XYZ file of C-alpha atoms in Angstrom:
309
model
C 96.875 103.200 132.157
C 95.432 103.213 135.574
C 97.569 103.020 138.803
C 95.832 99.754 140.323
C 98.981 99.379 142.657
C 98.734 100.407 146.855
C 101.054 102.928 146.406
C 100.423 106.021 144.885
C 104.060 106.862 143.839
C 103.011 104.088 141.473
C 101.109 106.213 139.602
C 104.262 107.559 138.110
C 105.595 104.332 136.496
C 101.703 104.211 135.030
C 101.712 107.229 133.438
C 105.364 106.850 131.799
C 104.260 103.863 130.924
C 101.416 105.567 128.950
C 103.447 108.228 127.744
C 105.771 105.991 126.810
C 103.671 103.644 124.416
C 101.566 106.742 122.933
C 105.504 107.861 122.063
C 105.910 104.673 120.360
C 102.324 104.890 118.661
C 102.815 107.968 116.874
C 106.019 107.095 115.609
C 104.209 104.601 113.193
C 103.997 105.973 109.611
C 100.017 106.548 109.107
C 99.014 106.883 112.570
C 97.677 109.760 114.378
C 97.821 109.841 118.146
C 96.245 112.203 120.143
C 98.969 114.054 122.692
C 99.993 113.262 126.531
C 97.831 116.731 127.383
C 94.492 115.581 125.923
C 94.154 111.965 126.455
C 95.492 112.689 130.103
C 92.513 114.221 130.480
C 90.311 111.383 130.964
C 92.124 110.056 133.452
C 90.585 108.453 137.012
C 87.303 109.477 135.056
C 84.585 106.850 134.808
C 83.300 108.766 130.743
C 81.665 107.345 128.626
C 83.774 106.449 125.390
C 81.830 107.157 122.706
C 81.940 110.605 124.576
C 85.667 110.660 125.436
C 85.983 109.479 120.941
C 84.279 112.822 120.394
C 85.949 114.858 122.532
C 89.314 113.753 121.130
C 88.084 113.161 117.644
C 89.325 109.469 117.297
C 87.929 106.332 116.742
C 89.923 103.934 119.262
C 90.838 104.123 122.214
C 93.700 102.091 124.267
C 93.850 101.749 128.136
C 94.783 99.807 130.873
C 95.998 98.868 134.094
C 99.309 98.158 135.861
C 99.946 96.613 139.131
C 103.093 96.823 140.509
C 104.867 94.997 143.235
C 108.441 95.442 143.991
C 110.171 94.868 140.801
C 106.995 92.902 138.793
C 104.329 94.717 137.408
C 101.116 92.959 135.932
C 100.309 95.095 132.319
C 96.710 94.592 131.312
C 95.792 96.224 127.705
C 92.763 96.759 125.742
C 91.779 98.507 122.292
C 88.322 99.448 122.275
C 86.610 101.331 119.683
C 84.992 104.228 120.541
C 81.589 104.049 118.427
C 80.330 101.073 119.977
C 82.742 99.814 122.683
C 84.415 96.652 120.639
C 86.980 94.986 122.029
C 89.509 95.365 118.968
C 92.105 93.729 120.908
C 93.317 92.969 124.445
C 96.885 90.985 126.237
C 98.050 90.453 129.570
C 101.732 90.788 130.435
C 103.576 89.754 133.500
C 107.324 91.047 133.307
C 110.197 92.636 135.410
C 110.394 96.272 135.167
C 113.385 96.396 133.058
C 111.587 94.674 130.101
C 108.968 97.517 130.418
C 110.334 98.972 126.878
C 109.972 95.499 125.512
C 106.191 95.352 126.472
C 105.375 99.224 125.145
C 106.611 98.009 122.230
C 104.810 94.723 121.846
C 101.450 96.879 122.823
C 102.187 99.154 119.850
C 103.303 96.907 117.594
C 99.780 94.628 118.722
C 97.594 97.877 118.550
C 98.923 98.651 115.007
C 98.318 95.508 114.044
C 94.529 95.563 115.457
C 94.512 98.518 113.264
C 95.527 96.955 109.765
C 98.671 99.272 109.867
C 101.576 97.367 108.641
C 104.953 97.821 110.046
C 108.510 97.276 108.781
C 112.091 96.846 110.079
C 112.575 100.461 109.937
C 109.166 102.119 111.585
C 110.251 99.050 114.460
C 113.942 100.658 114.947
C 111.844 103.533 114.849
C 110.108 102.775 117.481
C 112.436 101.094 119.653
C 114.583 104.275 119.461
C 111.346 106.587 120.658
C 111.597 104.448 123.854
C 113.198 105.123 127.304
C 114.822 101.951 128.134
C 115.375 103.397 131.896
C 112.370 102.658 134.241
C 113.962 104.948 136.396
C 114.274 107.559 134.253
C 111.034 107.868 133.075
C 109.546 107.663 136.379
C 112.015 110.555 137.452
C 110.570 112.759 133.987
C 106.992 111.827 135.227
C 107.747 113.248 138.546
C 108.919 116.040 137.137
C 106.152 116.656 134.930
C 104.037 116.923 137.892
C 106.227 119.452 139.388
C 106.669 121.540 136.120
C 102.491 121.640 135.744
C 102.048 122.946 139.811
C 104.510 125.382 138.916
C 102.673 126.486 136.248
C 99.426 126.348 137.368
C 99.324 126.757 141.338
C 100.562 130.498 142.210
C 100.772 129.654 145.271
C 104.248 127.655 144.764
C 106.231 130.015 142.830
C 106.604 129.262 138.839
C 110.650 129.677 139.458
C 110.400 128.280 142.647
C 108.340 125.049 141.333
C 110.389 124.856 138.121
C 113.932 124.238 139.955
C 112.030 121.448 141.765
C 110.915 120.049 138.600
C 114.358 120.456 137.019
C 116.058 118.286 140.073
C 113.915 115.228 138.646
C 114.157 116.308 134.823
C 118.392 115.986 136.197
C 118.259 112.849 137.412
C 116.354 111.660 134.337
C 118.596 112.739 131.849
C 121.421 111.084 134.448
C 120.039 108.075 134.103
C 119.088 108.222 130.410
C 121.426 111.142 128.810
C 119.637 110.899 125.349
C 116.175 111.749 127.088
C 114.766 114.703 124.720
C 111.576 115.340 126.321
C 113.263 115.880 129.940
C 116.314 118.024 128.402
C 113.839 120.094 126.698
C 111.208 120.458 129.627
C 114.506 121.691 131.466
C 114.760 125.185 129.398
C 111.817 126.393 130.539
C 112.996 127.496 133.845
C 115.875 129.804 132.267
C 113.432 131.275 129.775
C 111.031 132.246 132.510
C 113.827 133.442 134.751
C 115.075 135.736 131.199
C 111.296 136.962 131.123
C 111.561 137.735 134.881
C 111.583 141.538 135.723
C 113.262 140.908 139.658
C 116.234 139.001 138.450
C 119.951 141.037 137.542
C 121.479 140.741 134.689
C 123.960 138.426 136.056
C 121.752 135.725 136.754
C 119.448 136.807 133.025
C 123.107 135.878 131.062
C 123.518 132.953 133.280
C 119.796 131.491 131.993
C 120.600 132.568 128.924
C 123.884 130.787 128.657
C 121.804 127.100 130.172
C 118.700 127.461 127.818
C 120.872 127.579 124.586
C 123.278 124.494 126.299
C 120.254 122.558 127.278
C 118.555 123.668 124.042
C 120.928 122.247 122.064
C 121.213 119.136 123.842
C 117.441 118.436 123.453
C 117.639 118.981 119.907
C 120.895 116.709 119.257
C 118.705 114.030 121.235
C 115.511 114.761 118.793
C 114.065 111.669 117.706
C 112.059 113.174 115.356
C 112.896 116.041 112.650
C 110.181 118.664 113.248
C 110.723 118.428 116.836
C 114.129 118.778 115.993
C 114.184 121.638 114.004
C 111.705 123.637 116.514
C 114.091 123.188 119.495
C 116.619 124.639 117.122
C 114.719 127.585 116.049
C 114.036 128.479 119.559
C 116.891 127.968 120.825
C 118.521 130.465 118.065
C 115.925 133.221 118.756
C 117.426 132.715 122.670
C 120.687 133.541 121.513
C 122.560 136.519 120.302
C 123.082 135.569 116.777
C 119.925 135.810 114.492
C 122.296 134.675 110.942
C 120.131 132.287 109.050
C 116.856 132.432 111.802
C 114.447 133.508 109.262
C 114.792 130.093 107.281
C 115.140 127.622 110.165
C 111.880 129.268 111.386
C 110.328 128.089 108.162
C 111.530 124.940 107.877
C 110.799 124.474 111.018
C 107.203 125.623 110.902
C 106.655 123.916 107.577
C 108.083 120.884 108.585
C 105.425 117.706 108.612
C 104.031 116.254 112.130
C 102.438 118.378 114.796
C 104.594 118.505 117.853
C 104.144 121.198 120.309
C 106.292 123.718 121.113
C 106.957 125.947 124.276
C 107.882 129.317 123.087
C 108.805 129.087 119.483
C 105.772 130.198 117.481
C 104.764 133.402 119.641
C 108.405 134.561 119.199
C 107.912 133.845 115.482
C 105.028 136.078 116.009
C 106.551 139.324 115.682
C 108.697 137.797 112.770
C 105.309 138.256 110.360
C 105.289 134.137 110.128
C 101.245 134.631 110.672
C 99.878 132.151 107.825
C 102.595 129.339 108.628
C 102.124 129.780 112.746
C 98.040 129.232 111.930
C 98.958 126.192 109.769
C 101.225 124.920 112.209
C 98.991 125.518 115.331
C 95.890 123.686 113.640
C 97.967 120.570 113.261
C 99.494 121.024 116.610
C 95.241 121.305 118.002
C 94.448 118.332 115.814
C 96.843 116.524 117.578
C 96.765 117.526 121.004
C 92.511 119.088 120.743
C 92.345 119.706 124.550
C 95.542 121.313 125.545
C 95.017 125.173 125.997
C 98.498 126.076 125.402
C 97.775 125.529 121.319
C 94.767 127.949 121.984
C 96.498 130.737 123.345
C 99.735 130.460 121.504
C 97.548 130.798 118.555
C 95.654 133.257 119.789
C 98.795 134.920 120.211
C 99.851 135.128 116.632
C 96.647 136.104 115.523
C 96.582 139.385 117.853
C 100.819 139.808 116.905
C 99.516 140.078 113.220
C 96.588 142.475 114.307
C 94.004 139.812 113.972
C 92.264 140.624 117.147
C-alpha cells in the first residue's frame, strides 16, 4: 500500500497497514500469502505484474494506496490478477485511524471473498485476533523494523548499536499493545547477537541471556499461531541452560504445519542432526516468503552442518 500522503513518516502507517492485512490474509484456512520480506520487495516499483506473479509465484495480487491527514486516512484497495491484470475486486474507505483494524479486516474478509474462499465465525475471531488494534503501535513496530534492517544491513551503524535503536520503538510498541508477538520477538535479537559477540564480558553475555529467554517467552505466550509458537519456544530453550525435553519440542516444532520464519532456531537445530526436517521446513518457509535470503542461507546452513556442502 503506497504512501500517497506529504509526509513521509506516513509511510510507516502504510506499511503496517500492509503488514497488517497480509497478517490477517494468511490467517484464513486455505490461503497462502506470500511474506512481509518478498512482497515488500516490489515496493515504489513501477513492475509489471504478470512479472511481479512470477517472481512470487502467485496468481493475485492486492495493493493500494493510503492518504493520510491528521487523524483520517483515505484506504483505496484493489485485487488484480496477475495473468492478465483483472480487476477481481476493488473498495474505497474513508475512516478515522482507530477503525484501521476494522478496515484490514473488511479488505481480507472482501479479498477472500473475491477469491471463492469461504469464511466462518471462527477463521473471523481468527482474524480479528491476528490484528493490532493500536495504530500507534504498529506504526512504532514499523519504525522499528526499519531500524532492525539498517542494523543489519548497513555496517556502517553498528548491528548492536542499530538494534538498541530498534528495540526503543519495538518498547514502545509492545507499551502500547502488550500482546504484540512480532515486536516482542523482533526484540531478542539484540541479546542473541550481543551472546554471539566476542568484545562483550560475561556480565553483560548472562545479562542478554537472562532478557532473550524473558522476552522469548513473552513472544511465545503472545503467539497467535501454533508453529510460530512452538519455534519461539524451541529457541528460546536452546538459549537457556536447561536442554530437558529440547530434542522433541525441536520436532514438533519443525514438523509443525504453516511456514513461518524463524531467526535462529533451525541453524542451532543444525548441529542437533535435524537435517531432513530443517530442509522440509525451510522449503515451506521459501515457498512462503521466495525472495527473502535469510531462508537461503539458513538452509544453506544446515546443509553444510550435515556435511552437505
Amino acid at each position: 500500500f503506497v504512501n500517497m500522503s506529504g509526509d513521509k513518516d506516513n509511510e510507516f502507517f502504510s506499511d503496517g497497514l500492509s503488514e497488517e492485512i497480509l497478517n490477517s490474509l494468511a490467517r484464513i484456512d486455505g490461503m497462502q500469502v506470500v511474506g512481509r520480506t518478498s512482497s515488500f520487495q516490489f515496493k515504489d516499483k513501477n513492475e509489471d505484474l504478470r512479472s511481479i506473479g512470477e517472481k512470487l509465484g502467485v496468481a493475485t495480487i492486492l495493493e493500494g494506496s493510503v492518504r493520510r491527514d491528521g487523524n483520517r486516512a483515505r484506504i483505496t484497495a484493489q485485487l488484480v490478477r496477475t495473468r492478465d491484470g483483472i480487476h477481481l475486486w476493488s473498495e474505497t474507505y474513508d475512516r478515522n485511524l482507530q477503525d484501521t483494524l476494522a478496515v484490514q479486516l473488511d479488505i481480507a474478509e472482501k479479498v477472500a471473498g473475491a477469491l471463492n474462499v469461504l469464511l466462518d465465525d471462527k477463521q473471523r475471531a481468527t482474524m480479528r485476533k491476528a490484528g493490532v488494534a493500536n495504530v500507534d503501535a504498529f506504526i512504532a513496530y514499523q519504525k522499528g523494523l526499519k531500524l532492525y534492517f539498517d542494523a543489519h544491513n548497513k555496517p556502517e551503524i553498528g548491528l548492536l548499536e542499530g538494534l538498541h535503536l530498534a528495540n526503543v520503538e519495538f518498547d514502545r510498541a509492545t507499551t502500547l499493545e502488550p500482546d504484540f508477538f512480532e515486536a516482542h520477538f523482533a526484540k531478542a535479537d539484540l541479546y542473541e547477537h550481543t551472546l554471539q559477540a566476542d568484545d562483550r564480558d560475561q556480565a553483560e553475555r548472562i545479562a542478554a541471556q537472562r532478557a532473550a529467554l524473558e522476552t522469548l517467552q513473552l513472544a511465545a505466550n503472545n503467539s497467535k499461531d501454533e508453529q510460530q509458537r512452538l519455534l519461539t519456544l524451541a529457541e528460546r530453550q536452546m538459549l537457556s541452560d536447561d536442554w530437558r525435553g529440547l530434542s522433541a519440542l525441536i520436532d514438533s516444532a519443525l514438523k509443525a504445519p504453516g511456514c513461518n520464519n524463524s531467526n535462529w532456531m533451525p541453524v542451532f537445530a543444525g548441529a542437533f542432526g535435524y537435517g531432513d526436517a530443517i530442509e522440509d521446513f525451510s522449503k515451506r518457509a521459501i515457498a512462503c516468503d521466495p525472495l527473502n535470503r535469510i531462508n537461503y542461507s539458513t538452509r544453506a546452513t544446515v546443509a553444510l552442518a550435515n556435511g552437505q556442502g
